[in-house]
Coordinates of C-alpha atoms and ligand atoms in Angstrom, one line a residue:
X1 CA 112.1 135.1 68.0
X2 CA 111.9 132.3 65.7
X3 CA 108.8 131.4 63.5
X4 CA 108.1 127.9 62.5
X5 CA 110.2 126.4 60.0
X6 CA 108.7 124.6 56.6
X7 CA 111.2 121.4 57.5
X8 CA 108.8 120.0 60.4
X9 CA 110.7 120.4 63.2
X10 CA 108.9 119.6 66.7
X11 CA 110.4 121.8 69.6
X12 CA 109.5 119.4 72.4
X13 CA 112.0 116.4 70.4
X14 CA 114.4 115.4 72.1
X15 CA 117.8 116.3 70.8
X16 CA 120.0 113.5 70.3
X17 CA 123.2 112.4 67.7
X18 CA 120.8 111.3 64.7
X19 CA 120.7 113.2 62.3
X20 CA 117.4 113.3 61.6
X21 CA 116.1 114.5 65.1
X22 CA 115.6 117.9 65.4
X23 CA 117.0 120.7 67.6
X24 CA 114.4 123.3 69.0
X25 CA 115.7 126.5 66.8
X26 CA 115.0 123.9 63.5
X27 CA 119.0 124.6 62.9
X28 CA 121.4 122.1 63.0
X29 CA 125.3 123.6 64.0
X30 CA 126.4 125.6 60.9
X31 CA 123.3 124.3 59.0
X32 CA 121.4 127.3 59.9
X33 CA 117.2 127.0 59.2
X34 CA 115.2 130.3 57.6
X35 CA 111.5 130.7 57.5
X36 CA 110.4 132.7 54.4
X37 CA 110.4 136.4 54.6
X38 CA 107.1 137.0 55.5
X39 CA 107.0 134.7 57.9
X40 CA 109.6 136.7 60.0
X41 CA 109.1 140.1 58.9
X42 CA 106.7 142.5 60.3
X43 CA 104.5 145.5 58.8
X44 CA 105.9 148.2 60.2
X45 CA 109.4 147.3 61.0
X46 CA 112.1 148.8 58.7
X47 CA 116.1 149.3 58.5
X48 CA 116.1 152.7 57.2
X49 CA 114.9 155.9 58.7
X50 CA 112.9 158.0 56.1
X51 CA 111.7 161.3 56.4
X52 CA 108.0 162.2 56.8
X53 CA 106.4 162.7 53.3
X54 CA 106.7 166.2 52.4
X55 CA 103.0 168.3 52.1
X56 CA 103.1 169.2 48.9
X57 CA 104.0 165.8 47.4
X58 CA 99.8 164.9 46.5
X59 CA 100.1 167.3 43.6
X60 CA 103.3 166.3 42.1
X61 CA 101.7 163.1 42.3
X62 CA 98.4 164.2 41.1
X63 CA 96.6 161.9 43.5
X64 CA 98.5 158.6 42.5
X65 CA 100.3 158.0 46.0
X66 CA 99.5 155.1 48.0
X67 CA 96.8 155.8 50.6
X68 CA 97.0 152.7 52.4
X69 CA 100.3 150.2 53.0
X70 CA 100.6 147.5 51.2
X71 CA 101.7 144.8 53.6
X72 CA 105.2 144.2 52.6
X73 CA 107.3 142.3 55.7
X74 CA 109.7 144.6 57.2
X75 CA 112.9 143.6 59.1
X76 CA 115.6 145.3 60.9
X77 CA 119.1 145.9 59.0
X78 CA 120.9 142.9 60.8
X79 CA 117.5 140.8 60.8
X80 CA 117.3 141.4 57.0
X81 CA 121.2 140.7 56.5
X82 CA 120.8 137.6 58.3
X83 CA 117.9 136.1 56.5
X84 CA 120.0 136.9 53.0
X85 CA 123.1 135.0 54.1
X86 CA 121.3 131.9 56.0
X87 CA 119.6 131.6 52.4
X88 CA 122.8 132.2 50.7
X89 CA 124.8 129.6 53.0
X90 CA 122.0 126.8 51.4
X91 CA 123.1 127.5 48.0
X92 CA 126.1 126.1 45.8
X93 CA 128.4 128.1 44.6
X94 CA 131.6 128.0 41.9
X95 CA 133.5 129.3 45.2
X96 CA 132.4 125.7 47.2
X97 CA 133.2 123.5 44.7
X98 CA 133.1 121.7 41.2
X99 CA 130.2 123.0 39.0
X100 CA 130.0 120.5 36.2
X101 CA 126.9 121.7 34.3
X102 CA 127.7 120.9 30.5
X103 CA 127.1 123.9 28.6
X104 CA 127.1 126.1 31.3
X105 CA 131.0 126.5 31.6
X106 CA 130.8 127.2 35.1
X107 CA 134.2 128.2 36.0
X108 CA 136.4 129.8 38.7
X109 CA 136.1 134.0 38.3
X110 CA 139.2 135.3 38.9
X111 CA 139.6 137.6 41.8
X112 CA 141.7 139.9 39.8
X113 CA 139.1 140.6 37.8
X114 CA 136.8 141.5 40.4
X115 CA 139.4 144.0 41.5
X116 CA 139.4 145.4 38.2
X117 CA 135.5 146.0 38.1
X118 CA 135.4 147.6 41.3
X119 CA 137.9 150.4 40.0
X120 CA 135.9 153.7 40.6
X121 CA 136.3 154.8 37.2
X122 CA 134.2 152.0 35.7
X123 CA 132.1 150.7 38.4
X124 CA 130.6 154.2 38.9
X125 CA 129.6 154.9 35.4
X126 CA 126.6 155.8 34.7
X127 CA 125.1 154.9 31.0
X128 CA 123.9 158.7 30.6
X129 CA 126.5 161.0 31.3
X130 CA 128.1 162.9 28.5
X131 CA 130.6 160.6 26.2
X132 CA 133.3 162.9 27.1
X133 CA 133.4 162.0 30.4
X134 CA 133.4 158.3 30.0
X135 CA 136.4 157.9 27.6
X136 CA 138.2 155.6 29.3
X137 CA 135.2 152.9 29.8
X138 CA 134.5 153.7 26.2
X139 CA 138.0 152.7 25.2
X140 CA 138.1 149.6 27.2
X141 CA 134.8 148.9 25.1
X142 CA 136.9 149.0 22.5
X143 CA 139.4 147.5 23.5
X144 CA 137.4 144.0 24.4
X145 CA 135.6 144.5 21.3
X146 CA 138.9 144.2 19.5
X147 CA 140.2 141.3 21.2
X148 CA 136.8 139.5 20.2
X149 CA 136.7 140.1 16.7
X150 CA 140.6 139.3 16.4
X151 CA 140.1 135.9 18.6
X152 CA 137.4 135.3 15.9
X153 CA 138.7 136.2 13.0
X154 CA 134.8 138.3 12.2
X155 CA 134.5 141.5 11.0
X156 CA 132.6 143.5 13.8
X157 CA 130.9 143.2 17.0
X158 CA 127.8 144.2 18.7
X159 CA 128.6 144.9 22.3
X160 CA 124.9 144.9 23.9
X161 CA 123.3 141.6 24.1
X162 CA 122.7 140.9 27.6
X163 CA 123.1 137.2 27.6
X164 CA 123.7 134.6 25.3
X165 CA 120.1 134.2 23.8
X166 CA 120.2 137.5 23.6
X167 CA 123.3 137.4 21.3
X168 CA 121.5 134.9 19.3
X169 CA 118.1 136.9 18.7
X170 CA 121.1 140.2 18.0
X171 CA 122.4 137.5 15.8
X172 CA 119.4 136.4 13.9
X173 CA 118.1 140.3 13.7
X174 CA 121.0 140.9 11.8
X175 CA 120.4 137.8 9.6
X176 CA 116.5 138.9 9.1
X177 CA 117.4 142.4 8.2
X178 CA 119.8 141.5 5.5
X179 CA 117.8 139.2 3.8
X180 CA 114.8 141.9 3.7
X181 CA 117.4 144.7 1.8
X182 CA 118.0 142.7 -0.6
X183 CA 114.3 142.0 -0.9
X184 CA 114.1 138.3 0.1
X185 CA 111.4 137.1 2.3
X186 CA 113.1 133.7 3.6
X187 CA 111.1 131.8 6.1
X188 CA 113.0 128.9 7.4
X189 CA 115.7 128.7 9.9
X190 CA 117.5 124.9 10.0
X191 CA 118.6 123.9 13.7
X192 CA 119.8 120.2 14.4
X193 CA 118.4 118.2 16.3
X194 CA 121.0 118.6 19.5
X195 CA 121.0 122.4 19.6
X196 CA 120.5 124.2 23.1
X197 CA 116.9 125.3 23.6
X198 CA 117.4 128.8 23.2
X199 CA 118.0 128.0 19.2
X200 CA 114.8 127.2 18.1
X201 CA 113.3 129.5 20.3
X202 CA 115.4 132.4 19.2
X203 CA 114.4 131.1 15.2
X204 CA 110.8 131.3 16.2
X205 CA 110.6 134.7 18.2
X206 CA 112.1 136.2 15.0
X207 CA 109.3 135.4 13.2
X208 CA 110.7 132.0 11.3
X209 CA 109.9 128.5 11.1
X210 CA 112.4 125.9 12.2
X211 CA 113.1 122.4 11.2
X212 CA 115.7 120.3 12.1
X213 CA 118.4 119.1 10.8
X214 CA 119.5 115.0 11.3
X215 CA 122.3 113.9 13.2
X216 CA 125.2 111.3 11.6
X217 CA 125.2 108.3 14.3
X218 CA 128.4 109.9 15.6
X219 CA 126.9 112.7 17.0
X220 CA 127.5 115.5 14.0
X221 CA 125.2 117.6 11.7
X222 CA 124.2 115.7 8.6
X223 CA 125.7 117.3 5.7
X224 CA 124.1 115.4 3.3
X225 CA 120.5 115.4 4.7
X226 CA 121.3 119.1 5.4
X227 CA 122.6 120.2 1.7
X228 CA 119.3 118.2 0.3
X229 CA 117.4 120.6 2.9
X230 CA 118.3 123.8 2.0
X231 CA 116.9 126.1 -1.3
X232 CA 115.1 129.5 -1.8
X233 CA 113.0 128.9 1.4
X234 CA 115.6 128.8 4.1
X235 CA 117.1 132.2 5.8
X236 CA 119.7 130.4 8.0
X237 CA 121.3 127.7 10.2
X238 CA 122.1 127.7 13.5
X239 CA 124.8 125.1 14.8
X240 CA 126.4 124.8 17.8
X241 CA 130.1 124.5 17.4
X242 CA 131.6 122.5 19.3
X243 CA 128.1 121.1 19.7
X244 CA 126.1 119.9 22.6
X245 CA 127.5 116.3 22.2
X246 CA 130.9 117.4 23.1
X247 CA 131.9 117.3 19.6
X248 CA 133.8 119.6 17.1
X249 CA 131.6 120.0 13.7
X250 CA 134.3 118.7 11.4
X251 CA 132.3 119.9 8.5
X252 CA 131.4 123.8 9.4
X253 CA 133.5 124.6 6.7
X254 CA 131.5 122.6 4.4
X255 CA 128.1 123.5 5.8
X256 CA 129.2 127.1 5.6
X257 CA 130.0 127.2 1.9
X258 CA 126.5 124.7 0.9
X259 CA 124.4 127.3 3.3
X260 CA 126.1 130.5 1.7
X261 CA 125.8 128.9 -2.5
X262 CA 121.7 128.3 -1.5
X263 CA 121.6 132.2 -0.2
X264 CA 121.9 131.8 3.4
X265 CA 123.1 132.9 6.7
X266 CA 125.2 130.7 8.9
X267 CA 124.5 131.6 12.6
X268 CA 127.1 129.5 14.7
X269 CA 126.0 129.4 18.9
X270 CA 129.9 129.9 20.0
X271 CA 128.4 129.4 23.8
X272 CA 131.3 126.7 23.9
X273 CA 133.8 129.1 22.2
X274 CA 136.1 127.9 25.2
X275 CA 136.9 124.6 23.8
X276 CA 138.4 126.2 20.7
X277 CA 139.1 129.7 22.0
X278 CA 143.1 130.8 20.2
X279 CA 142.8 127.7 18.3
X280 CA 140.0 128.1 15.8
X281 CA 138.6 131.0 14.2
X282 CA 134.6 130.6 13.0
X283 CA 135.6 133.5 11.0
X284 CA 137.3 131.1 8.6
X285 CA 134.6 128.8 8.9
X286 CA 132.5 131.0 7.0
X287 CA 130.5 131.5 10.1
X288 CA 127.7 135.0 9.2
X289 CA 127.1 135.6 13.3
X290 CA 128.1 134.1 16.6
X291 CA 127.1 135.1 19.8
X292 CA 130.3 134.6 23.0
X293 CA 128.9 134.5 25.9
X294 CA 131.2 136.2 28.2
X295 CA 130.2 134.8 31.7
X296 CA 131.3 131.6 30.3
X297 CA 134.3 131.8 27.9
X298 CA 135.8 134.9 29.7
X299 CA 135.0 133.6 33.3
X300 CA 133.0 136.7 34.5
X301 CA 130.6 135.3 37.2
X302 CA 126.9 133.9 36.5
X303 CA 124.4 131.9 37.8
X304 CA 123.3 133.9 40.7
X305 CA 126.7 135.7 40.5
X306 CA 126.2 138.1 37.9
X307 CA 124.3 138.7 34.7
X308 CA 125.9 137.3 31.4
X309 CA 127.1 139.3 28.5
X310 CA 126.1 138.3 24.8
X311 CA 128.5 140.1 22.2
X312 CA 127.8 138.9 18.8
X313 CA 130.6 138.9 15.7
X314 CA 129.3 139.9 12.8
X315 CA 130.8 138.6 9.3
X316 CA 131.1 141.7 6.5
X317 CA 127.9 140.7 4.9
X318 CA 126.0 141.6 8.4
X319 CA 128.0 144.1 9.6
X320 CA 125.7 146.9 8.0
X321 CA 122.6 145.9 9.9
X322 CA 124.5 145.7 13.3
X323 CA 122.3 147.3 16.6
X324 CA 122.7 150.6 18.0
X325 CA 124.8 152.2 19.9
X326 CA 128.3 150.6 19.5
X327 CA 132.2 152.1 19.6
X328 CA 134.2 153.2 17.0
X329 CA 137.5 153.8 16.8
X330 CA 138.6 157.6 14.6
X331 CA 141.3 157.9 12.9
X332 CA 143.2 159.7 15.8
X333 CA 142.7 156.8 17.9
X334 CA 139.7 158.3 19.9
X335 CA 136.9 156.3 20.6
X336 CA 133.4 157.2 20.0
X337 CA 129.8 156.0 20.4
X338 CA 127.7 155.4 17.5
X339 CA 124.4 156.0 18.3
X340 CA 121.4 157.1 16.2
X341 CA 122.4 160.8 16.0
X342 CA 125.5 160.3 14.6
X343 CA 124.9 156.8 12.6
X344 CA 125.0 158.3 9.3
X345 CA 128.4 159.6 10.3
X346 CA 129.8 156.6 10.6
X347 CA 128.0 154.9 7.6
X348 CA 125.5 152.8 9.8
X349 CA 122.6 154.0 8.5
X350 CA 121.3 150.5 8.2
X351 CA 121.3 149.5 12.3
X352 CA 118.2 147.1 12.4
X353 CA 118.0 149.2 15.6
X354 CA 118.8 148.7 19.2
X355 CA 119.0 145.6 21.8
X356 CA 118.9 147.4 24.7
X357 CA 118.9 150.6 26.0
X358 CA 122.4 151.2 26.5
X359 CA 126.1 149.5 25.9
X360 CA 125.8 146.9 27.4
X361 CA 126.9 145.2 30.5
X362 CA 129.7 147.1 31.6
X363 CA 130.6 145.5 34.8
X364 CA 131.4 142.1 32.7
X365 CA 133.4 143.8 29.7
X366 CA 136.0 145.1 32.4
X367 CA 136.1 141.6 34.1
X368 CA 136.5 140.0 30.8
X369 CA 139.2 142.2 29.7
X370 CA 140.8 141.6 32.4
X371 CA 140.8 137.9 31.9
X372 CA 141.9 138.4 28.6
X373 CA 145.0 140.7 29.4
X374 CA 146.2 138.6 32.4
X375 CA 145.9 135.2 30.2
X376 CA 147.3 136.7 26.9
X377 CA 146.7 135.5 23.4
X378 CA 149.1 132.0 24.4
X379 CA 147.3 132.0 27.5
X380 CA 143.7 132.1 26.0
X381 CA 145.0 128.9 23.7
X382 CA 146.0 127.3 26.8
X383 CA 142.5 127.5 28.4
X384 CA 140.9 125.6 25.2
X385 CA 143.6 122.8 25.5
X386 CA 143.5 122.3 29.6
X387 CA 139.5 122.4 28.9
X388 CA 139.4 119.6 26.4
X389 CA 142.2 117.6 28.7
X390 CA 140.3 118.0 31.6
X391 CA 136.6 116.7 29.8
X392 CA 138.6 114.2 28.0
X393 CA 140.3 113.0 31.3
X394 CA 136.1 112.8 32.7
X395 CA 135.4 111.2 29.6
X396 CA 137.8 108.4 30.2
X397 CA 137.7 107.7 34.0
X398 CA 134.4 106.6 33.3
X399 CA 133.2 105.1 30.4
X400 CA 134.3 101.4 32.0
X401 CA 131.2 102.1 34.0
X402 CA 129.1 104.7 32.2
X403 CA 127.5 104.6 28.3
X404 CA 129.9 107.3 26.6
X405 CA 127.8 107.1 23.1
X406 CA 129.8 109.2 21.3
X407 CA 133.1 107.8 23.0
X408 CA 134.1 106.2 19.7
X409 CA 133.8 109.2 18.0
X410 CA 137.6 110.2 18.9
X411 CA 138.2 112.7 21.6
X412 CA 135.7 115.4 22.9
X413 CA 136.0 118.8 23.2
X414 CA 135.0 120.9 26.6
X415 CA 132.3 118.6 28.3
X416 CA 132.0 114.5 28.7
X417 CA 127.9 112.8 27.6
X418 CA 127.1 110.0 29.0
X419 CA 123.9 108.1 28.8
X420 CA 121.7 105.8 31.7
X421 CA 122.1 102.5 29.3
X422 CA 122.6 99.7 32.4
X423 CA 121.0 101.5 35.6
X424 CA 118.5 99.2 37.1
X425 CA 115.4 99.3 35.8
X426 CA 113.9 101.8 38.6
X427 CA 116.3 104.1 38.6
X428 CA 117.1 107.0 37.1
X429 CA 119.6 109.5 36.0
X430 CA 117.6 111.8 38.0
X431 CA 118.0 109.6 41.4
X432 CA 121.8 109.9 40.6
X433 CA 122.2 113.4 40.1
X434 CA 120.2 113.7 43.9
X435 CA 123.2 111.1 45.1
X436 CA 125.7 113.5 44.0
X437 CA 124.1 116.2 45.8
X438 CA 124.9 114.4 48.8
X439 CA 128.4 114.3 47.8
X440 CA 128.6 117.8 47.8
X441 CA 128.5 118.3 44.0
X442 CA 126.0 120.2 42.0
X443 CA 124.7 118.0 40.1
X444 CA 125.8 118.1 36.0
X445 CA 123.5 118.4 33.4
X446 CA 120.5 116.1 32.8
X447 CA 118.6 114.7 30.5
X448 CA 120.3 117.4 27.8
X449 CA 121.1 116.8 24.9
X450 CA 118.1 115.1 24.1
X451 CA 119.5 112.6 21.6
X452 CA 121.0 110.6 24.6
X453 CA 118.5 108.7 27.2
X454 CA 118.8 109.8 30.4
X455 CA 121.9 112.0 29.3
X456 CA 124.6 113.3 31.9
X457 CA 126.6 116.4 29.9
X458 CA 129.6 117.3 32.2
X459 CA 131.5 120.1 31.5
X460 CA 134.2 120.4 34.0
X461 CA 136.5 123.0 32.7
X462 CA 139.8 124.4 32.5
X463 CA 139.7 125.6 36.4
X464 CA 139.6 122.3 38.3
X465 CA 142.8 120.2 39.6
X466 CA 143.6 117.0 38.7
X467 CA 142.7 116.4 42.8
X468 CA 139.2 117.8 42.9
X469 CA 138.6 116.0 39.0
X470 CA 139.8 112.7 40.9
X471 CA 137.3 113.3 43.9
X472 CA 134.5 114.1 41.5
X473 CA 135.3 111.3 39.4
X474 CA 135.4 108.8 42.8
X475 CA 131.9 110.2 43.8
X476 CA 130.3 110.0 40.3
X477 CA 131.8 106.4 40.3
X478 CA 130.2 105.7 43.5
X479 CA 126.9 106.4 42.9
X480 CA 126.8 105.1 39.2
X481 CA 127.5 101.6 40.8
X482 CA 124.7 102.2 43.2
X483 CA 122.6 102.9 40.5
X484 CA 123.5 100.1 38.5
X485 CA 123.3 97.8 41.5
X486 CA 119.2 98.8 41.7
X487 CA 120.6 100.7 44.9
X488 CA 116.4 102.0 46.0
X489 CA 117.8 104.0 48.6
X490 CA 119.4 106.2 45.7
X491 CA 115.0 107.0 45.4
X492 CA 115.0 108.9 48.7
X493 CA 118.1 111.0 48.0
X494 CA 119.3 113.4 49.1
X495 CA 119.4 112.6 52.5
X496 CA 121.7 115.6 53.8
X497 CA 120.7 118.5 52.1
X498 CA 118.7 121.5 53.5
X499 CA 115.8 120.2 51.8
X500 CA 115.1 116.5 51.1
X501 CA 113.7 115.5 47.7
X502 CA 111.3 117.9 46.3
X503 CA 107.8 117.0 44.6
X504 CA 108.8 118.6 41.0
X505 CA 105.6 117.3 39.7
X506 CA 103.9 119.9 42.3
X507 CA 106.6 122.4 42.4
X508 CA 105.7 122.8 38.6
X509 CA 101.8 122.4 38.6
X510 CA 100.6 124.4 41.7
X511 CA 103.5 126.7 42.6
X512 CA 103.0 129.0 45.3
X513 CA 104.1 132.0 44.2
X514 CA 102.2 134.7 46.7
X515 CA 102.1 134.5 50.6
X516 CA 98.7 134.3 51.6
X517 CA 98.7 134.8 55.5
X518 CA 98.8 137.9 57.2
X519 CA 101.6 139.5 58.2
X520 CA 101.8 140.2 62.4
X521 CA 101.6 144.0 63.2
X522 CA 104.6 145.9 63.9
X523 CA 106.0 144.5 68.0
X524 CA 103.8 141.6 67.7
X525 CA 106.0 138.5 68.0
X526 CA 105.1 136.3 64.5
X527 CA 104.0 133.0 65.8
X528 CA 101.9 130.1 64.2
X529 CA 98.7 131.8 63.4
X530 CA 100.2 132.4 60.3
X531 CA 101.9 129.2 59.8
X532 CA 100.3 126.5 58.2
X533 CA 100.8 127.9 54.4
Ligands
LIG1 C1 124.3 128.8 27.7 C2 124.0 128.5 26.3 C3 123.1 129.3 25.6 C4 122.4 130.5 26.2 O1 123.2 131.5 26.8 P1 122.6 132.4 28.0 O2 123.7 133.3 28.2 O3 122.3 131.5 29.1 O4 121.4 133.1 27.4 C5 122.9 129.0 24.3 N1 123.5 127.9 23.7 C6 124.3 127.1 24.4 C7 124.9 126.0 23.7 C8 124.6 127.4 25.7 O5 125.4 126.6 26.4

């Protein structure tokens, strides 16, 4: 039975070719419609079978248990397995096509690497069974941590961030801690003015105040303005490198040793380590701490494909204060886990303490490795240089129509910016990015970094052909001319999507975050006294 659909749909329409009319089920061929949950499922219908509550369970409980149902909608197995994949099928995905999010480094995930992770061995590890019986995830630990430091040219690694801003807060911990053994109470952390989101916020969650530091007109940290900056007062800086304007910071080197003579920590964000991965190390930089985000570099899925992986390099000077529990490799070549019982052991009496519970995610070092091992170290070089080609190859296909504002800047590095200069006065970058939708592309970036009006950051990666970077370029081209020819139909878009343009403005102030009709009792078809939400 099907419940009312959100989309409008009048069963008594006739069905005809245009594609706005409707069809009585809501669905239109392989576009398949799906009510919310709880407008299809049903109190009291389930998929599994449980047994009865045992008698005795009230006094293990001490009187806690539920005494009345909460409501949740119930579905049958195939009911429920249906209503996951029709929502799915509305989605984008890496596996549909071209994902050019700048920043994001959305790229293909090797199957192999899937294969790896499902291994029984790893995938069925469980974070609390005895060392001993886990060697051979602990050595593959190891063995990615190794790779990481080597590929960086750092000292160390701390395995257990969960995600890159987790990495960075790992990162900055580090940073904190040393500066407080050596008795110096440092309150400022410098972040320019480009830097991802997650900087500043990371600087401020630790407990520090952040300024920022000036861009050159060419789209690169300000040495000067940022050597006259620093002194007694500031902890750190955090710099993107290559930074969110597509560019390699020609000067890290520079920065390093002017941050480093005033005292301080250099945190480098190394979310766009691809560009420069087997080419440059930040290591030699003079980089303190950089987090690698593993989902992006090392291809292991995210997005709603996976979680992300945050391993942070640590320079000598940090390694001391690294988190809890990490591997260690013993002089016979075993590996073992460092954790507080046996810190002091390894000399790491000084762990600022732990990110997480455990090691980290597991499921992503295996994938990552296995990246690593089927690319080799030439391999890994060869992903930076078909990176930059590929952006660079964006880059050029369409600054003839498109504001590149760092174009003369020389070449960029793993993503393309472009600004809105020219559109017609009504519309936007936004409008554009819903056009593309209706190409079939998720959209790229927006309005990011916020130097640039209207920016478009496209990252397209080392994964796509020269076809599809030809088709996305030819649909990008398209609708830029729309929107510079004051197209207003580009306002409406997009016109074949499950869901036409959304009101963000409402989406954002009154979200409706709880159902608030009642679920039909169980064998009670669901019908439209509950619609109407
Ligand atoms: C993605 C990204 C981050 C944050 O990483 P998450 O894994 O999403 O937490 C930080 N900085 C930059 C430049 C990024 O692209």
């Amino acid at each position: 039975m099907n419940a009312p659909n959100k989309s409008g749909w009048k069963p008594s329409a006739p069905v005809t070719g245009d594609s706005d009319s409707p069809t009585t089920t809501g669905n239109r061929a392989l576009m398949l419609e799906e009510p919310l949950i709880f407008e299809i499922g049903r109190t009291g219908t389930t998929g599994v079978d449980l047994p009865p509550v045992p008698e005795n369970t009230s006094n293990r409980l001490g009187g806690m248990e539920r005494s009345e149902t909460i409501g949740l909608p119930g579905l049958s197995e195939p009911e429920a397995v249906r209503h996951y994949t029709r929502l799915s099928r509305q989605n984008y995905a890496i596996d549909l096509g071209l994902f050019p999010l700048g920043s994001c480094t959305m790229k293909h995930n090797p199957r192999l690497n899937e294969k790896v992770a499902r291994m029984p061995g790893f995938a069925d590890v469980h974070p609390l069974q005895p060392a001993d019986t886990v060697r051979g995830a602990l050595e593959v630990v190891s063995e990615l941590a190794n790779w990481l430091v080597t590929l960086t040219g750092m000292h160390s690694v701390a395995m257990s961030p969960k995600a890159g801003a987790h990495g960075e807060l790992c990162g900055i911990l580090c940073i904190r801690a040393a500066l407080e053994a050596r008795g110096d109470a440092r309150k400022v952390v410098l972040v320019p003015e480009s830097a991802h989101g997650t900087n500043p916020a990371t600087a401020a969650f630790a407990g520090y105040e952040v300024e920022d530091i000036p861009a050159t007109a060419e789209g690169r940290v300000d040495l000067e303005k940022l050597k006259a900056r620093l002194g007694p007062d500031v902890a750190a800086v955090m710099i993107t490198n290559p930074n969110t304007c597509g560019l390699f910071e020609r000067d890290m080197k520079a920065i390093s040793d002017a941050v480093h003579a005033a005292g301080g920590f250099v945190y480098c964000d190394g979310a766009n380590f691809n560009a420069i991965v087997g080419k440059v190390r930040p290591g030699d930089l003079g980089v303190d701490a950089m987090h690698i985000n593993l989902h992006k570099t090392f291809s292991t899925p995210h997005g709603g494909g996976g979680p992300g992986s945050g391993p942070v390099v640590l320079s000598e000077a940090l390694s001391p204060y690294a988190p809890l529990p990490f591997t260690a490799k013993g002089e016979d070549g075993t590996v073992h886990l460092v954790e507080e019982e046996n810190a002091g052991e390894w000399g790491h009496s000084d762990a600022f303490g732990r990110m997480t519970a455990f090691h980290g995610q597991m499921g992503m070092f295996t994938r990552a490795l296995a990246y690593m091992l089927s690319h080799g170290a030439d391999g890994l070089a060869q992903v930076a240089e078909d990176a930059v080609l590929n952006a660079n190859y964006i880059l050029r296909s369409l600054d003839d129509l498109l504001l590149a504002p760092y174009g003369e800047s020389g070449p960029c590095m793993h993503e393309a910016l472009f600004g809105d200069e020219g559109f017609a006065e009504d519309i936007s970058t936004l409008d554009l990015a819903k056009a593309l939708i209706d190409e079939g592309f998720h959209p790229m970036t927006m309005y990011f970094p916020l130097v640039v009006h209207g920016a478009m950051l496209i990252e397209p990666t080392e994964t796509e052909s020269k076809a599809g970077l030809d088709q996305f370029i030819a649909a990008l081209r398209s609708v830029a001319e729309r929107a510079k020819a004051g197209d207003d139909s580009l306002k409406a878009a997009p016109y074949f999507a499950p869901r036409r343009r959304l009101d963000e403005t409402q989406a954002a102030r009154k979200p409706v975050l709880a159902w608030e009709g009642e679920l039909a009792p169980a064998g009670k078809p669901v019908a439209s006294e509950i619609g109407g939400q």
